[in-house]
PDB file of C-alpha atoms in Angstrom:
ATOM      1  CA  MET H  19     112.315  -4.046 113.129  1.00 47.00           C
ATOM      2  CA  GLU H  20     109.766  -5.353 115.647  1.00 71.00           C
ATOM      3  CA  GLY H  21     108.126  -1.902 115.734  1.00 82.00           C
ATOM      4  CA  VAL H  22     107.710  -1.895 111.951  1.00 83.00           C
ATOM      5  CA  GLY H  23     106.087  -5.349 112.099  1.00 88.00           C
ATOM      6  CA  ALA H  24     103.625  -4.151 114.736  1.00 92.00           C
ATOM      7  CA  ALA H  25     102.954  -1.019 112.681  1.00 94.00           C
ATOM      8  CA  ARG H  26     102.361  -3.135 109.567  1.00 94.00           C
ATOM      9  CA  ASP H  27      99.814  -5.204 111.518  1.00 94.00           C
ATOM     10  CA  LEU H  28      98.198  -1.948 112.668  1.00 95.00           C
ATOM     11  CA  VAL H  29      97.913  -0.631 109.081  1.00 95.00           C
ATOM     12  CA  LEU H  30      96.523  -3.921 107.800  1.00 94.00           C
ATOM     13  CA  GLY H  31      94.081  -4.035 110.731  1.00 95.00           C
ATOM     14  CA  TYR H  32      92.892  -0.506 109.915  1.00 95.00           C
ATOM     15  CA  VAL H  33      92.292  -1.471 106.275  1.00 94.00           C
ATOM     16  CA  HIS H  34      90.476  -4.646 107.373  1.00 94.00           C
ATOM     17  CA  ALA H  35      88.285  -2.577 109.720  1.00 94.00           C
ATOM     18  CA  LEU H  36      87.573  -0.089 106.921  1.00 93.00           C
ATOM     19  CA  ASN H  37      86.513  -2.982 104.663  1.00 92.00           C
ATOM     20  CA  ALA H  38      84.221  -4.323 107.419  1.00 92.00           C
ATOM     21  CA  ILE H  39      82.647  -0.876 107.825  1.00 93.00           C
ATOM     22  CA  ASP H  40      82.134  -0.630 104.068  1.00 91.00           C
ATOM     23  CA  ASP H  41      80.423  -4.037 104.110  1.00 91.00           C
ATOM     24  CA  ALA H  42      78.179  -3.082 107.069  1.00 91.00           C
ATOM     25  CA  MET H  43      77.170   0.182 105.414  1.00 89.00           C
ATOM     26  CA  ARG H  44      76.335  -1.598 102.145  1.00 89.00           C
ATOM     27  CA  VAL H  45      74.098  -4.036 104.024  1.00 90.00           C
ATOM     28  CA  ALA H  46      72.343  -1.171 105.809  1.00 87.00           C
ATOM     29  CA  ILE H  47      72.085   1.030 102.710  1.00 85.00           C
ATOM     30  CA  PRO H  48      72.064  -1.276  99.658  1.00 87.00           C
ATOM     31  CA  SER H  49      72.107   1.628  97.196  1.00 86.00           C
ATOM     32  CA  LEU H  50      75.655   2.604  98.245  1.00 85.00           C
ATOM     33  CA  GLU H  51      78.239   2.001  95.550  1.00 87.00           C
ATOM     34  CA  ARG H  52      81.054   3.090  97.861  1.00 87.00           C
ATOM     35  CA  LEU H  53      81.384   4.207 101.446  1.00 87.00           C
ATOM     36  CA  ALA H  54      81.680   7.914 100.585  1.00 88.00           C
ATOM     37  CA  ASP H  55      78.227   7.842  98.976  1.00 87.00           C
ATOM     38  CA  PHE H  56      76.494   8.065 102.356  1.00 85.00           C
ATOM     39  CA  LEU H  57      78.006  11.519 103.047  1.00 84.00           C
ATOM     40  CA  GLY H  58      75.641  13.342 100.678  1.00 83.00           C
ATOM     41  CA  PRO H  59      72.457  12.070 102.330  1.00 82.00           C
ATOM     42  CA  ALA H  60      73.970  12.717 105.784  1.00 82.00           C
ATOM     43  CA  ARG H  61      74.962  16.271 104.918  1.00 82.00           C
ATOM     44  CA  SER H  62      71.547  16.992 103.406  1.00 84.00           C
ATOM     45  CA  ARG H  63      69.904  15.468 106.515  1.00 83.00           C
ATOM     46  CA  ARG H  64      68.122  12.712 104.567  1.00 84.00           C
ATOM     47  CA  ILE H  65      69.871  10.374 106.991  1.00 81.00           C
ATOM     48  CA  SER H  66      71.307  11.267 110.369  1.00 83.00           C
ATOM     49  CA  ARG H  67      74.851  12.703 110.595  1.00 85.00           C
ATOM     50  CA  SER H  68      75.377  10.279 113.465  1.00 90.00           C
ATOM     51  CA  GLY H  69      73.906   6.899 114.189  1.00 89.00           C
ATOM     52  CA  HIS H  70      74.463   3.163 114.347  1.00 90.00           C
ATOM     53  CA  VAL H  71      74.991   0.578 111.637  1.00 87.00           C
ATOM     54  CA  GLY H  72      75.543  -3.001 112.776  1.00 85.00           C
ATOM     55  CA  THR H  73      78.259  -3.024 115.425  1.00 89.00           C
ATOM     56  CA  TYR H  74      79.416   0.502 114.518  1.00 92.00           C
ATOM     57  CA  SER H  75      78.385   3.994 115.470  1.00 93.00           C
ATOM     58  CA  TYR H  76      79.267   6.795 113.074  1.00 93.00           C
ATOM     59  CA  LYS H  77      79.654  10.577 113.158  1.00 94.00           C
ATOM     60  CA  VAL H  78      80.051  12.516 109.927  1.00 91.00           C
ATOM     61  CA  HIS H  79      82.625  15.304 110.176  1.00 90.00           C
ATOM     62  CA  GLY H  80      84.253  17.779 107.776  1.00 83.00           C
ATOM     63  CA  ALA H  81      85.712  15.642 104.991  1.00 87.00           C
ATOM     64  CA  GLY H  82      84.842  12.241 106.393  1.00 91.00           C
ATOM     65  CA  CYS H  83      83.479  10.131 109.180  1.00 94.00           C
ATOM     66  CA  LEU H  84      84.503   8.645 112.504  1.00 95.00           C
ATOM     67  CA  PHE H  85      83.320   5.066 112.969  1.00 96.00           C
ATOM     68  CA  GLU H  86      83.473   3.422 116.380  1.00 96.00           C
ATOM     69  CA  ARG H  87      82.957  -0.272 116.891  1.00 95.00           C
ATOM     70  CA  ASP H  88      81.011  -1.467 119.920  1.00 93.00           C
ATOM     71  CA  ASN H  89      84.343  -2.516 121.500  1.00 94.00           C
ATOM     72  CA  GLY H  90      85.655   1.078 121.314  1.00 95.00           C
ATOM     73  CA  THR H  91      87.892   0.654 118.264  1.00 96.00           C
ATOM     74  CA  GLU H  92      87.900   3.876 116.211  1.00 97.00           C
ATOM     75  CA  VAL H  93      88.316   4.147 112.458  1.00 97.00           C
ATOM     76  CA  ASP H  94      88.447   7.747 111.293  1.00 96.00           C
ATOM     77  CA  VAL H  95      88.494   8.207 107.532  1.00 96.00           C
ATOM     78  CA  ASP H  96      88.314  11.154 105.163  1.00 94.00           C
ATOM     79  CA  PHE H  97      87.095  11.049 101.589  1.00 92.00           C
ATOM     80  CA  ALA H  98      88.887  12.610  98.629  1.00 90.00           C
ATOM     81  CA  ALA H  99      87.003  14.597  95.979  1.00 88.00           C
ATOM     82  CA  ASP H 100      86.720  11.407  93.889  1.00 88.00           C
ATOM     83  CA  GLY H 101      85.152   9.542  96.837  1.00 88.00           C
ATOM     84  CA  SER H 102      88.179   7.424  97.665  1.00 90.00           C
ATOM     85  CA  GLU H 103      88.886   6.681 101.312  1.00 93.00           C
ATOM     86  CA  VAL H 104      91.990   8.492 102.577  1.00 94.00           C
ATOM     87  CA  PHE H 105      93.804   8.412 105.909  1.00 96.00           C
ATOM     88  CA  ASP H 106      96.963   9.767 107.461  1.00 95.00           C
ATOM     89  CA  LEU H 107      99.436   8.698 110.146  1.00 94.00           C
ATOM     90  CA  TRP H 108      97.364  10.385 112.866  1.00 95.00           C
ATOM     91  CA  ARG H 109      94.276   8.323 111.962  1.00 96.00           C
ATOM     92  CA  LEU H 110      96.325   5.122 111.879  1.00 96.00           C
ATOM     93  CA  ARG H 111      97.892   5.905 115.265  1.00 95.00           C
ATOM     94  CA  ARG H 112      94.480   6.774 116.746  1.00 96.00           C
ATOM     95  CA  TYR H 113      93.140   3.445 115.487  1.00 97.00           C
ATOM     96  CA  GLY H 114      96.021   1.577 117.168  1.00 96.00           C
ATOM     97  CA  LEU H 115      95.517   3.353 120.476  1.00 96.00           C
ATOM     98  CA  SER H 116      91.764   2.588 120.435  1.00 97.00           C
ATOM     99  CA  LEU H 117      92.172  -1.180 120.024  1.00 96.00           C
ATOM    100  CA  PRO H 118      91.019  -3.362 122.947  1.00 95.00           C
ATOM    101  CA  THR H 119      94.735  -4.040 123.545  1.00 93.00           C
ATOM    102  CA  PRO H 120      96.189  -0.667 122.508  1.00 94.00           C
ATOM    103  CA  LEU H 121      99.046  -0.724 120.034  1.00 92.00           C
ATOM    104  CA  ASP H 122     101.316   2.291 120.474  1.00 91.00           C
ATOM    105  CA  VAL H 123     103.828   2.511 117.637  1.00 93.00           C
ATOM    106  CA  THR H 124     105.917   5.433 116.486  1.00 92.00           C
ATOM    107  CA  ASP H 125     105.059   7.586 113.497  1.00 91.00           C
ATOM    108  CA  GLU H 126     108.350   6.492 111.902  1.00 92.00           C
ATOM    109  CA  ASP H 127     107.381   2.804 112.231  1.00 93.00           C
ATOM    110  CA  ILE H 128     103.963   3.574 110.724  1.00 93.00           C
ATOM    111  CA  ARG H 129     105.645   5.452 107.836  1.00 91.00           C
ATOM    112  CA  SER H 130     107.921   2.463 107.211  1.00 92.00           C
ATOM    113  CA  ALA H 131     104.978   0.066 107.352  1.00 93.00           C
ATOM    114  CA  VAL H 132     102.956   2.142 104.891  1.00 92.00           C
ATOM    115  CA  ARG H 133     105.957   2.331 102.523  1.00 89.00           C
ATOM    116  CA  SER H 134     106.269  -1.474 102.684  1.00 91.00           C
ATOM    117  CA  LEU H 135     102.617  -1.790 101.636  1.00 91.00           C
ATOM    118  CA  GLN H 136     102.890   0.347  98.468  1.00 86.00           C
ATOM    119  CA  PRO H 137     101.120  -0.936  96.434  1.00 83.00           C
ATOM    120  CA  PRO H 138      98.277  -1.581  97.263  1.00 86.00           C
ATOM    121  CA  LEU H 139      98.497   1.531  99.447  1.00 91.00           C
ATOM    122  CA  THR H 140      99.113   4.735  97.537  1.00 90.00           C
ATOM    123  CA  GLU H 141     100.275   8.084  98.861  1.00 90.00           C
ATOM    124  CA  VAL H 142      97.680  10.421  97.349  1.00 90.00           C
ATOM    125  CA  ARG H 143      99.224  13.582  98.784  1.00 88.00           C
ATOM    126  CA  PRO H 144     102.065  14.031 101.257  1.00 90.00           C
ATOM    127  CA  GLY H 145     101.252  12.016 104.370  1.00 88.00           C
ATOM    128  CA  TRP H 146      97.827  10.841 103.134  1.00 92.00           C
ATOM    129  CA  PHE H 147      97.140   7.347 101.855  1.00 93.00           C
ATOM    130  CA  SER H 148      94.455   5.402 100.037  1.00 93.00           C
ATOM    131  CA  VAL H 149      93.867   1.730  99.279  1.00 89.00           C
ATOM    132  CA  ALA H 150      93.720   0.656  95.635  1.00 79.00           C
ATOM    133  CA  ALA H 151      90.354  -0.608  94.341  1.00 62.00           C
ATOM    134  CA  GLN H 152      91.887  -4.083  94.102  1.00 48.00           C
ATOM    135  CA  SER H 153      92.856  -3.811  97.730  1.00 50.00           C
ATOM    136  CA  LEU H 154      93.998  -5.836 100.672  1.00 49.00           C
ATOM    137  CA  ARG H 155      92.341  -9.106 101.585  1.00 41.00           C
ATOM    138  CA  SER H 156      89.974  -8.940 104.538  1.00 43.00           C
ATOM    139  CA  GLY H 157      92.473 -10.543 106.935  1.00 42.00           C
ATOM    140  CA  PRO H 158      95.135  -8.296 108.482  1.00 40.00           C
ATOM    141  CA  GLU H 159      97.791 -10.954 108.006  1.00 38.00           C
ATOM    142  CA  SER H 160      97.795 -11.098 104.211  1.00 37.00           C
ATOM    143  CA  ALA H 161      97.799  -8.831 101.214  1.00 37.00           C
ATOM    144  CA  GLY H 162      95.917  -9.634  98.038  1.00 35.00           C
ATOM    145  CA  PRO H 163      92.785  -8.771  96.088  1.00 31.00           C
ATOM    146  CA  ARG H 164      89.841  -7.721  98.258  1.00 37.00           C
ATOM    147  CA  ARG H 165      86.949  -6.834  95.955  1.00 32.00           C
ATOM    148  CA  SER H 166      86.269  -6.852  92.269  1.00 29.00           C
ATOM    149  CA  GLU H 167      83.630  -4.141  92.411  1.00 33.00           C
ATOM    150  CA  ALA H 168      84.442  -0.461  92.852  1.00 32.00           C
ATOM    151  CA  GLY H 169      84.242   0.567  96.473  1.00 34.00           C
ATOM    152  CA  ALA H 170      87.552   0.753  98.262  1.00 33.00           C
ATOM    153  CA  GLY H 171      88.693   3.771  96.383  1.00 32.00           C
TER     154      GLY H 171
END
């Protein structure tokens, strides 16, 4: 059960990091209604496909973006057709391994952790998850409402 607890902390940490990235992007680009809204300008080259925002660097890729914090922590996220942020076990595991003190948990423990967090996490297609608009609180240790405005998905 210890592995599932560590995996739960990893998942909550990922969601917290995603919320922090969303906040940083909104400060840098006030017109953003949600994180996915910066993909259009990046793909059309109105803004760079890679760059820095606050303590994060970003690189737009295929269906999403890889964000890297100045401490090396990586948050890779894809965006669904509706603009919601989606992630899979691989992205969660990659996040854990990139932490300053790497957290290496099994895929099975991550699956169990994600199941324990439904809702507010939702499986949007097999193996892919999203956070409800009324999502997790900004701290990785608690679950509760995060934002009242649209933005987390």
